[in-house]
Coordinates of C-alpha atoms in Angstrom, one line a residue:
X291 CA 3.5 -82.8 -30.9
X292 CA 4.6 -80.0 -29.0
X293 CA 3.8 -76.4 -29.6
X294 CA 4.7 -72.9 -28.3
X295 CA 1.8 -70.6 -27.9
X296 CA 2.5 -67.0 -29.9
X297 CA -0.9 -65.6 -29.4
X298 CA -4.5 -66.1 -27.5
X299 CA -7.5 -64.6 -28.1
X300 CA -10.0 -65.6 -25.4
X301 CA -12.3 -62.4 -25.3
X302 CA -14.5 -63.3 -27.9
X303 CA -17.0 -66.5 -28.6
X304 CA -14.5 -68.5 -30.6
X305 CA -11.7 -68.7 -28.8
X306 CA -8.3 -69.3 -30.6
X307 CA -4.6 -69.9 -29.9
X308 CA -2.2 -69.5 -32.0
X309 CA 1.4 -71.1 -32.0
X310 CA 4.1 -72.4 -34.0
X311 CA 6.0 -75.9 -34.0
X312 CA 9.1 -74.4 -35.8
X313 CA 12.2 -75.9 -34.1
X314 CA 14.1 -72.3 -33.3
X315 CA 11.0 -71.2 -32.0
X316 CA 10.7 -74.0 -29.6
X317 CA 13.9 -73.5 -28.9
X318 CA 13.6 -69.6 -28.5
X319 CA 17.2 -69.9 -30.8
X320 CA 18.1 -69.3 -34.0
X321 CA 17.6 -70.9 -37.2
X322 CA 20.0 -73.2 -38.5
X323 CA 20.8 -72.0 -42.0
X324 CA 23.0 -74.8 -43.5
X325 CA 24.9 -78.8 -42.9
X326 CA 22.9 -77.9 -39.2
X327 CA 24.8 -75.4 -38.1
X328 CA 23.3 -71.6 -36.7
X329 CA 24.6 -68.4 -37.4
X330 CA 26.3 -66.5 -34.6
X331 CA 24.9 -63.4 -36.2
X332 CA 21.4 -62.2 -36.7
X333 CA 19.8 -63.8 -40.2
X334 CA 18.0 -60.4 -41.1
X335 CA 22.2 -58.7 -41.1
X336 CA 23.5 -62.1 -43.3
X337 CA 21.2 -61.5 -45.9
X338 CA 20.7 -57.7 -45.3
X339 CA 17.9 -55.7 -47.2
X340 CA 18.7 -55.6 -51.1
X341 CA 21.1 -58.5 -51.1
X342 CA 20.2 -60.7 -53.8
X343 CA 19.4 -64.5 -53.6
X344 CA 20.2 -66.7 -56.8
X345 CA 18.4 -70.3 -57.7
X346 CA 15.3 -69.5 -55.3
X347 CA 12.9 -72.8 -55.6
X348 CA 9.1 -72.6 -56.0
X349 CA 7.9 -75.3 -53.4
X350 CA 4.4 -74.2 -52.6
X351 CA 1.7 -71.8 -54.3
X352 CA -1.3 -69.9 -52.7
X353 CA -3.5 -67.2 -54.3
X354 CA -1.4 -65.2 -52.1
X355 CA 1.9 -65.9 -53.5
X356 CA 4.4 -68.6 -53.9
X357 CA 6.9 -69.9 -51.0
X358 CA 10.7 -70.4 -51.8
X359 CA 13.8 -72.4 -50.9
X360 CA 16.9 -71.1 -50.7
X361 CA 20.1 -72.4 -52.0
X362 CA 22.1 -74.5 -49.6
X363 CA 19.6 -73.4 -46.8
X364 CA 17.8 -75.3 -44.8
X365 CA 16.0 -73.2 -41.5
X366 CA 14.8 -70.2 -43.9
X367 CA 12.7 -70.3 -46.5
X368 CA 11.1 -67.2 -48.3
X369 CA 8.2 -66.0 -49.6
X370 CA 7.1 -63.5 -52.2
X371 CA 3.6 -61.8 -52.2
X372 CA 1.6 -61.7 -55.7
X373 CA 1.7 -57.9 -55.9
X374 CA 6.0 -58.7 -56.0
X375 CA 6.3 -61.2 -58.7
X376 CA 6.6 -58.7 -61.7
X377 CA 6.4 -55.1 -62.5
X378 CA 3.1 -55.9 -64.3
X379 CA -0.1 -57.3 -62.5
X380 CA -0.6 -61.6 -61.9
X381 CA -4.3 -61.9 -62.1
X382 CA -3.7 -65.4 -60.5
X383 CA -1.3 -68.5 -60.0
X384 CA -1.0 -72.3 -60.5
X385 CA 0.9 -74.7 -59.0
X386 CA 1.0 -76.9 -61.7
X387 CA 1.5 -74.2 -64.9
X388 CA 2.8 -71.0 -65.4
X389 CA 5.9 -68.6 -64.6
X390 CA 5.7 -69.6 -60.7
X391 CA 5.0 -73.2 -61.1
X392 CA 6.2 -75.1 -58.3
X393 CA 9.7 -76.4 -59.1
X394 CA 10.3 -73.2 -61.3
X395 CA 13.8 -71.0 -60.2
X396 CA 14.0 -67.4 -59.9
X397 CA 16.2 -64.7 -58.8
X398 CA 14.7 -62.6 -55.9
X399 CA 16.0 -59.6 -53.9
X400 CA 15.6 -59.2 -50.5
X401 CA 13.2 -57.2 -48.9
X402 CA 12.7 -57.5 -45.5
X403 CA 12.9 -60.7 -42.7
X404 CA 10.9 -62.0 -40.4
X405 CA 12.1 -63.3 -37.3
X406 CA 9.4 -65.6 -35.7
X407 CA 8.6 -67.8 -39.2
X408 CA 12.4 -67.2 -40.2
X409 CA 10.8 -66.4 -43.6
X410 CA 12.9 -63.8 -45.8
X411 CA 10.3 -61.9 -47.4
X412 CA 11.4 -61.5 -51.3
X413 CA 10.4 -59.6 -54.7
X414 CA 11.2 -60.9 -58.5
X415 CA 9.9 -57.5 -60.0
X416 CA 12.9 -56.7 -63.0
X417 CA 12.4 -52.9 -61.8
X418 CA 13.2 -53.7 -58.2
X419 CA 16.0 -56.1 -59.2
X420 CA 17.4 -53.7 -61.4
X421 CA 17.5 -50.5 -58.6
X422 CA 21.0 -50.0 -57.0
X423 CA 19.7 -48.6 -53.6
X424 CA 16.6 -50.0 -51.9
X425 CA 17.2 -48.2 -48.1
X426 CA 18.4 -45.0 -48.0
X427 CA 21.7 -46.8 -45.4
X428 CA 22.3 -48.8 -48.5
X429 CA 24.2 -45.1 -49.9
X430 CA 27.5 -44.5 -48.8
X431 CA 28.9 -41.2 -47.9
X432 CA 31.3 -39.8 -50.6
X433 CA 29.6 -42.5 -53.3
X434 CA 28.8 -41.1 -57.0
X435 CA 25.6 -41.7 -57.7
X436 CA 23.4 -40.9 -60.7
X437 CA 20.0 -39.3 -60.5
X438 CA 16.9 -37.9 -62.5
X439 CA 16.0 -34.0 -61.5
X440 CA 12.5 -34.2 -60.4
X441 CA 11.7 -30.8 -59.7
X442 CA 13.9 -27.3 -58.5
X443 CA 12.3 -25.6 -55.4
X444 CA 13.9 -23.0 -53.0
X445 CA 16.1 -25.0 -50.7
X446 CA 17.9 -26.5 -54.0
X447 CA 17.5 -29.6 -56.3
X448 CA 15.5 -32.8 -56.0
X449 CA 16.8 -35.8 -57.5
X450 CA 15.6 -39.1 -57.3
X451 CA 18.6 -41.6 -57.6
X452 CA 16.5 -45.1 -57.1
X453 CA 12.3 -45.9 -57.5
X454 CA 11.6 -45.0 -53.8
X455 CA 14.7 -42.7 -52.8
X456 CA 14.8 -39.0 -53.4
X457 CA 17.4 -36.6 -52.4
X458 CA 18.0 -33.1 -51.9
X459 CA 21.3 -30.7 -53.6
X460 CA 21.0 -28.0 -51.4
X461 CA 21.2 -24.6 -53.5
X462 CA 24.7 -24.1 -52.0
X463 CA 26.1 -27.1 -53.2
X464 CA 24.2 -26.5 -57.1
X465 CA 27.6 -25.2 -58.7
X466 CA 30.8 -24.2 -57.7
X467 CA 29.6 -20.4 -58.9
X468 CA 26.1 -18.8 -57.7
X469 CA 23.5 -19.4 -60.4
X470 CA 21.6 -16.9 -61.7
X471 CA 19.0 -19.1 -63.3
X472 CA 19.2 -22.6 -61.9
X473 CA 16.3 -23.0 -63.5
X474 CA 17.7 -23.2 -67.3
X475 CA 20.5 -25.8 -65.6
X476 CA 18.1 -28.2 -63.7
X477 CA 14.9 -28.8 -66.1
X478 CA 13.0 -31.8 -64.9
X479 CA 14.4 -35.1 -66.5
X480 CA 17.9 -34.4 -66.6
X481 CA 20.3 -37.2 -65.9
X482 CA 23.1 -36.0 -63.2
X483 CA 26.0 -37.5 -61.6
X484 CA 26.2 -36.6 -57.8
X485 CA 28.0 -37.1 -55.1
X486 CA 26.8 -38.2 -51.9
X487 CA 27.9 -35.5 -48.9
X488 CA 25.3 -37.2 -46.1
X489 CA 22.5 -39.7 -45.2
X490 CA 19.9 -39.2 -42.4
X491 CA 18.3 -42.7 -41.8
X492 CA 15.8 -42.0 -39.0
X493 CA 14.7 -38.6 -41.7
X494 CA 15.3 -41.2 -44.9
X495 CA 16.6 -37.9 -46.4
X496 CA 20.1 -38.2 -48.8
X497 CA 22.0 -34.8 -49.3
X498 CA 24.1 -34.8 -52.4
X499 CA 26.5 -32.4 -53.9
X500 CA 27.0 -31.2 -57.6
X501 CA 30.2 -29.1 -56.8
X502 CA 32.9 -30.1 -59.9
X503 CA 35.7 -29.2 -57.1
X504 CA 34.2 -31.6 -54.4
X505 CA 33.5 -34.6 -57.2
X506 CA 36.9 -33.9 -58.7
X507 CA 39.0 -33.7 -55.8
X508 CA 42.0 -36.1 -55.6
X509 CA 42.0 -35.6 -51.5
X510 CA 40.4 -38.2 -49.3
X511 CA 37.2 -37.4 -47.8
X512 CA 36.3 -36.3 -43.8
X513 CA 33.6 -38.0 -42.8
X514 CA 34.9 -39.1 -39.4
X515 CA 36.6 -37.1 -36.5
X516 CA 38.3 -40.3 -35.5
X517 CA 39.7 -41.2 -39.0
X518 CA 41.3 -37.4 -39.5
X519 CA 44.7 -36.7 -38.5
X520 CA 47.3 -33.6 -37.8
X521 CA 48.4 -32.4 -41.7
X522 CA 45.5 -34.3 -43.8
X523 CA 44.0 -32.3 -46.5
X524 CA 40.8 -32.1 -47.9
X525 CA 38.2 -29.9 -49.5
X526 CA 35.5 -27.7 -47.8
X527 CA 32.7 -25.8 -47.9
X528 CA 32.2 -22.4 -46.4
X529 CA 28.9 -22.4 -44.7
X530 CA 29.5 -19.5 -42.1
X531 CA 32.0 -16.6 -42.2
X532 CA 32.5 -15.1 -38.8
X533 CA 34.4 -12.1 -37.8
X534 CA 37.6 -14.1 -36.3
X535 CA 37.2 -17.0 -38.7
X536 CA 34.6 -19.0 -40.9
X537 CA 32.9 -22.4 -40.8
X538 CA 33.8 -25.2 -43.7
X539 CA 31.5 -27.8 -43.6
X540 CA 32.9 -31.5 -45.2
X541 CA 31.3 -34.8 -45.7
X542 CA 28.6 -36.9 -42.6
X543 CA 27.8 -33.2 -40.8
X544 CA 31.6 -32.8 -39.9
X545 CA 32.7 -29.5 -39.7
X546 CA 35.8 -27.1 -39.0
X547 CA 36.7 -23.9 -38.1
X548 CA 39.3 -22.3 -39.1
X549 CA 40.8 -19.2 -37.6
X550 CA 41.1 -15.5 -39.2
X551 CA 44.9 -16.0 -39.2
X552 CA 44.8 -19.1 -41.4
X553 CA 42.5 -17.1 -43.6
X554 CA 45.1 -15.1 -45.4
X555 CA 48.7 -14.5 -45.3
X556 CA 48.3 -10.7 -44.4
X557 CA 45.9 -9.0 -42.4
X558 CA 42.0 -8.3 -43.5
X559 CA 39.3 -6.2 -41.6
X560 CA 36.7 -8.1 -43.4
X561 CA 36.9 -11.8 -44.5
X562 CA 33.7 -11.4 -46.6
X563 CA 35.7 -9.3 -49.4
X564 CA 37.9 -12.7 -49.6
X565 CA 35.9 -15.4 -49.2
X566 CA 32.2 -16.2 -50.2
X567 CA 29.8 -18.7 -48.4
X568 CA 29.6 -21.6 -50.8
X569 CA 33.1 -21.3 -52.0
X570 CA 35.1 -24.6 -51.9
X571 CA 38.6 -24.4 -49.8
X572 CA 41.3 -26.4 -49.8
X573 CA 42.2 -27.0 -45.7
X574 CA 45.2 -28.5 -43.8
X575 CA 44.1 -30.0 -40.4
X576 CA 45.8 -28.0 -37.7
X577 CA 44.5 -29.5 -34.7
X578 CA 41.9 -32.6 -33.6
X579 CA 39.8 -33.8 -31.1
X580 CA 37.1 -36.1 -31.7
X581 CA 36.5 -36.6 -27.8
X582 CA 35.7 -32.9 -28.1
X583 CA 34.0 -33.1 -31.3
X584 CA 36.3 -30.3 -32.1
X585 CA 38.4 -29.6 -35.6
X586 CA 41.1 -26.7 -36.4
X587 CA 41.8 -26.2 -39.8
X588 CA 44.0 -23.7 -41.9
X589 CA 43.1 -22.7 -45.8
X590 CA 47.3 -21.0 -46.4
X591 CA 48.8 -24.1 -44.2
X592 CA 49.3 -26.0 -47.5
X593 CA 50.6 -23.0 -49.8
X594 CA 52.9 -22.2 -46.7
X595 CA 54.5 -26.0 -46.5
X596 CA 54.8 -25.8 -50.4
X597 CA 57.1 -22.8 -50.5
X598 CA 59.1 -24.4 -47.9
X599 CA 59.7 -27.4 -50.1
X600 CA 60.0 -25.2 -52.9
X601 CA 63.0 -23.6 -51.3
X602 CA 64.1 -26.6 -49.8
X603 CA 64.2 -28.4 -53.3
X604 CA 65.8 -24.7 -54.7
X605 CA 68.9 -24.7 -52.3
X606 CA 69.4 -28.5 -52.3
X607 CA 69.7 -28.0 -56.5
X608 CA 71.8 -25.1 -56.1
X609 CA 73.9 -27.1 -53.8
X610 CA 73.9 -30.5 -56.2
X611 CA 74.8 -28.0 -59.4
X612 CA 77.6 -25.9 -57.2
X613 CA 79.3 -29.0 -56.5
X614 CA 78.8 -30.9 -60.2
X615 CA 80.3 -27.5 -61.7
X616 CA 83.4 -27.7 -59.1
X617 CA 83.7 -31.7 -59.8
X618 CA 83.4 -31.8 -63.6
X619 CA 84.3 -28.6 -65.2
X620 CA 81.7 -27.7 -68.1
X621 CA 83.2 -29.6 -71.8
X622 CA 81.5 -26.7 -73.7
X623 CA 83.3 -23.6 -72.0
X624 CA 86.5 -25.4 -72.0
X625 CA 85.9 -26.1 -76.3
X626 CA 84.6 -22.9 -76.4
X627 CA 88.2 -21.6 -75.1
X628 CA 89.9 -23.6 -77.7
X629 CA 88.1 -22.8 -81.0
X630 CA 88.5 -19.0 -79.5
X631 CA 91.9 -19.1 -79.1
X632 CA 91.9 -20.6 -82.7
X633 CA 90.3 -17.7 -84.2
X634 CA 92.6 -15.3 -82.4
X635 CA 95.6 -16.9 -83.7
X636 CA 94.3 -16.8 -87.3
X637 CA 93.3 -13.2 -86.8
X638 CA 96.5 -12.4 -85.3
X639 CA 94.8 -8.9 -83.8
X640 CA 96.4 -7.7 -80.6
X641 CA 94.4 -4.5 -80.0
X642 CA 91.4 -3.0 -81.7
X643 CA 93.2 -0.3 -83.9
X644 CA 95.0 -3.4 -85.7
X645 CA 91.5 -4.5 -88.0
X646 CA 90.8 -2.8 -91.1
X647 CA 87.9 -2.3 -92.6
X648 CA 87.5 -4.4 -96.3
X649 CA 89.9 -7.4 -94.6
X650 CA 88.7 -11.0 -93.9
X651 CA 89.0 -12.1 -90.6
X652 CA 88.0 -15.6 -88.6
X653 CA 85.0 -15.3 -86.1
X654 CA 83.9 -17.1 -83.6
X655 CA 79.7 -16.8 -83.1
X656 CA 78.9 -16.3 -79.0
X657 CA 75.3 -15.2 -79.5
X658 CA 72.2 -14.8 -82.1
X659 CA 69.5 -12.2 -81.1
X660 CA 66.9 -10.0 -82.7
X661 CA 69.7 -7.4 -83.5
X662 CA 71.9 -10.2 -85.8
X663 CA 74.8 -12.2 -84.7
X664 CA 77.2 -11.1 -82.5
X665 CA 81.2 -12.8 -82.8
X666 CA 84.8 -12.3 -81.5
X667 CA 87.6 -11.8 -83.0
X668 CA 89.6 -12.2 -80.3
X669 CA 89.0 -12.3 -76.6
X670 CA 88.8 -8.5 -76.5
X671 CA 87.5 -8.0 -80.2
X672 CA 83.9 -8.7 -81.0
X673 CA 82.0 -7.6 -83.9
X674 CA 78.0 -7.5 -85.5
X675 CA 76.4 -8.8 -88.2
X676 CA 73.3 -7.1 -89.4
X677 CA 70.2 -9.2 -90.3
X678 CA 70.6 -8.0 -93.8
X679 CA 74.1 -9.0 -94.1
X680 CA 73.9 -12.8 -93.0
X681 CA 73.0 -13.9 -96.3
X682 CA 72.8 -13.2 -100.0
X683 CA 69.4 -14.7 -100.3
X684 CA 66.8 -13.9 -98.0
X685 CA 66.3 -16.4 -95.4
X686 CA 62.7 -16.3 -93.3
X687 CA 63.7 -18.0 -90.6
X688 CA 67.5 -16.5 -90.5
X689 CA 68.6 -17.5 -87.0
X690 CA 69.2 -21.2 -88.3
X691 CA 71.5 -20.3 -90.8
X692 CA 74.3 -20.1 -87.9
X693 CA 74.4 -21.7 -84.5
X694 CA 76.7 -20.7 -81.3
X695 CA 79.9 -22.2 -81.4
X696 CA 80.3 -21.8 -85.2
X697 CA 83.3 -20.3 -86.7
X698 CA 82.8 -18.5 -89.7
X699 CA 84.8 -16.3 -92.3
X700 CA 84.0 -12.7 -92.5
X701 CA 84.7 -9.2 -93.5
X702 CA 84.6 -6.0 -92.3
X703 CA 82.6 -3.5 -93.7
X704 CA 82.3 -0.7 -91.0
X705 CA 84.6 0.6 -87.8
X706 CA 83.7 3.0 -85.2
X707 CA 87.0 3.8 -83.4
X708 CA 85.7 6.1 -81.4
X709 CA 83.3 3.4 -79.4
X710 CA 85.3 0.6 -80.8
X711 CA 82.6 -0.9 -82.5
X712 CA 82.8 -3.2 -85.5
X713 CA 80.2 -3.9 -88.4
X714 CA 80.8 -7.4 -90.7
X715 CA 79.1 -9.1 -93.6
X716 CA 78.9 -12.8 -94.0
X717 CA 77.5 -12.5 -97.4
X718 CA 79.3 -14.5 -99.7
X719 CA 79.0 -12.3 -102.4
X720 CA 81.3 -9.4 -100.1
X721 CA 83.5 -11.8 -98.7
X722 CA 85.1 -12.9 -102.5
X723 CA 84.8 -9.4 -103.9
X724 CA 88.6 -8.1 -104.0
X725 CA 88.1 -4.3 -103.2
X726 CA 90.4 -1.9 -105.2
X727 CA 94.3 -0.8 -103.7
X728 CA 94.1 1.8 -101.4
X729 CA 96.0 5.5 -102.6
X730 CA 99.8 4.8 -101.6
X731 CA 100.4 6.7 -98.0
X732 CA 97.1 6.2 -96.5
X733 CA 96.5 5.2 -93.1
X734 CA 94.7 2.6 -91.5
X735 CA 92.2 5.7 -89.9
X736 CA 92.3 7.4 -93.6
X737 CA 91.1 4.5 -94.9
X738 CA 88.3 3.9 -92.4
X739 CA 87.1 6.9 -93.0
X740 CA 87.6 7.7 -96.7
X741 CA 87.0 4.1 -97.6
X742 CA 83.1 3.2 -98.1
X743 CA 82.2 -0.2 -98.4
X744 CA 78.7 -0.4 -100.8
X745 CA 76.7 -1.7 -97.9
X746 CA 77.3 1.2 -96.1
X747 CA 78.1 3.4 -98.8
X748 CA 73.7 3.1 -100.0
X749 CA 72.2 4.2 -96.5
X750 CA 74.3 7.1 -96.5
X751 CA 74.3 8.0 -99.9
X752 CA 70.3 8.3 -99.4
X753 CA 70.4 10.2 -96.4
X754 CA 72.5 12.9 -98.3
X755 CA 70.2 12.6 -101.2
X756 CA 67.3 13.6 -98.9
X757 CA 69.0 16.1 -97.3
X758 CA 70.0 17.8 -100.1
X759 CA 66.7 17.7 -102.1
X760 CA 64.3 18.4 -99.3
X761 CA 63.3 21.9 -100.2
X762 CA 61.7 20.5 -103.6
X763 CA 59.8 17.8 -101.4
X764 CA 58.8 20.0 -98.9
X765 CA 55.8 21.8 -100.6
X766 CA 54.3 18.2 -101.3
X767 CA 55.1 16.7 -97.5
X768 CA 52.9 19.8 -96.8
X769 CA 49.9 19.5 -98.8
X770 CA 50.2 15.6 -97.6
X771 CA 50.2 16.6 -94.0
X772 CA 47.3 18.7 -94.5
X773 CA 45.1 15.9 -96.3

């Protein structure tokens, strides 16, 4: 039989030695793991801590525990202590009956390994199964991860996102605003959804983040100097303002600065009347140097590139639509032309002073605003139509009784000669009434003028009314003035 010594004790009345007869440690080598072949790499990093092992085989039971094979393994076996077989206490175990009988199958997670009996030490507890993270290295940087509040103290929020992990939200990183009463927001036993900004193994401490603009953001993360490049963006945190500059803090303790200049696009005395500490930032890298551990970064270098392409993209469409327009010549100006020169023919009017008031005439509509519909009767002739005179019914919704481009019969029911101004009805009702002769010998300007049509004949019929009464009205305008 041959045996390595591991251990003598010598200095005491029973003398012991102890040793093992496992072959890797004869062979100071590693363990062969399956078909007799050894890993190349280190067992404890193939089956790191809180990997999971399926179909682990009871083989041998002690008051201690019970001793596992593992699937398609051959030079590690594990164990698992009594205290690790469930959540709730095993006052004792048999190798014949029972949950842990030998020959009985479990799942198990990994604990921990040790090297010398090349023994993975193992739990079945459903709690412990069930936990995403057992190590705090298990977390990765920029990861969501969901958490319990345990209790608000001055530094910020702790959460505890697995059974033996807790982690910090610094009060910074609490909301995107300063809270007033963090205390109404974070009550102990509220579920929350972080996201993970760093992880200190040698500490065990996890630092998480609850900023909506830092979970939400659709920009990759910086986490390492040698991954970030010239023009990446991301989002920051202020930590620092400075008086040439400020501090932005990102993800894994990597930080920028970014100079007063990138700051703002004009000139400010004092960055503090800008920008807070704790306000998010959206940054453009301006300059790296990871042997250096150094990082430039600009908050208006983004804004500044998206106005160039902006009016990059303006002048090219200007340029594309300039050259369509002298390529194909618009269909609707050139139909517009035609049913224009249509009207005009119909009219047959070759200067204002030919229309007369009370006549049909063709229009043609170019425009429908607030003020009624505007038409021409002939490239130099245009005329109005009142809201009121569109239609003999009222119409709520008025403007899509007529569209531009429509040609339309009407009449005309006022001229102003003076500013050449014309006033028509479309109102069926005054387009078919025949108005009476006028008195033989009068002129086209006699008519205008002595000549009322009704629609214009009631305003101003009123208006004289008024004047001429308003002495008699006047005592009760008064006394209503007064009241």
């Amino acid at each position: 039989l041959v045996f390595r010594t591991l251990f003598t004790i010598l200095n005491t009345e029973e003398k012991a030695i102890g040793g093992s007869i496992l072959p890797h440690v004869l062979e100071l080598d590693v363990p062969v793991l399956a078909n007799g072949t050894k890993s190349d790499k280190f067992v404890g990093d193939v089956f790191p801590v809180g990997s999971f092992l399926d179909n682990t085989k009871v083989y041998r039971v002690s008051n201690g525990g019970i001793w596992v094979t593992l699937d398609s393994l051959d030079g590690v076996t594990g164990f698992v202590h009594i205290s690790r077989l469930a959540d709730e206490r095993v006052p004792s175990l048999s190798a014949t009956a029972g949950d842990y009988k030998i020959g009985s199958t479990h799942r198990a997670r990994v604990l921990s390994y040790n090297p010398v009996d090349a023994t993975l030490v193992l739990t079945l507890q459903p709690s412990v199964l069930a936990e995403k993270y057992l190590r705090v290295t298990d977390i990765e940087i920029g990861s969501m991860v969901e958490g319990v509040v345990e209790k608000l103290v001055p530094a910020g929020v702790i959460v505890k996102i697995s059974k033996s992990i807790n982690a910090l939200v610094p009060a910074v990183h609490m909301a995107d605003v300063k809270l007033s009463h963090p205390e109404y927001k974070f009550k102990s036993g509220k579920k929350v959804e972080c996201r993970v900004l760093k992880i200190d193994p040698e500490r065990q401490r996890v630092i998480l983040t609850l900023k909506k603009s830092l979970i939400n953001s659709e920009y990759p993360i910086f986490q390492n100097l040698a991954d970030i490049h010239e023009g990446d963006i991301s989002h920051g945190v202020i930590m620092a303002i400075k008086k040439n500059g400020c501090v932005v803090a990102y993800y894994n303790n990597i930080s920028a600065f970014v100079p007063g200049s990138e700051m703002t696009e004009a000139h400010v005395a004092d960055l503090s009347t800008v920008y807070n500490v704790g306000q998010t930032v959206k940054t453009t890298v301006l300059r790296v140097d990871p042997s250096a551990n150094k990082l430039i970064v600009s908050c208006i270098a983004h804004k500044k590139k998206k106005e160039k392409q902006v009016t990059k993209k303006e002048k090219k469409d200007k340029k594309e639509k300039t050259e369509k327009s002298e390529k194909k010549p618009v269909k609707k100006a050139v139909k517009k032309d035609n049913h224009l020169r249509t009207v005009a023919k119909k009219n047959g009017l070759k200067k204002f002073s030919d229309v007369r008031r009370g006549v049909c005439y063709q229009g043609y509509i170019t425009n429908i605003t607030d003020a009624g519909v505007f038409l021409k009767l002939s490239k130099t002739i245009s005329a109005r139509v009142k809201i009121g005179n569109l239609s003999d019914e009222f119409v709520e919704n008025w403007k899509s009784l007529y569209k531009i481009g429509d040609c339309v019969q009407l009449k005309i029911i006022h001229i102003d000669r003076e500013q050449e101004r014309l006033e028509a009805s479309l109102k069926k009702s005054v387009i078919e009434r025949k108005d009476g002769p006028k008195q033989e010998g009068q002129t086209v300007e006699d008519s205008d003028s002595d000549e009322e049509m009704p629609e214009e004949n009631a305003s101003r019929n009123a208006e004289l009314f008024f004047q001429q009464y308003q002495p008699l009205f006047q005592p009760f305008l008064m006394r209503a003035s007064l009241q």
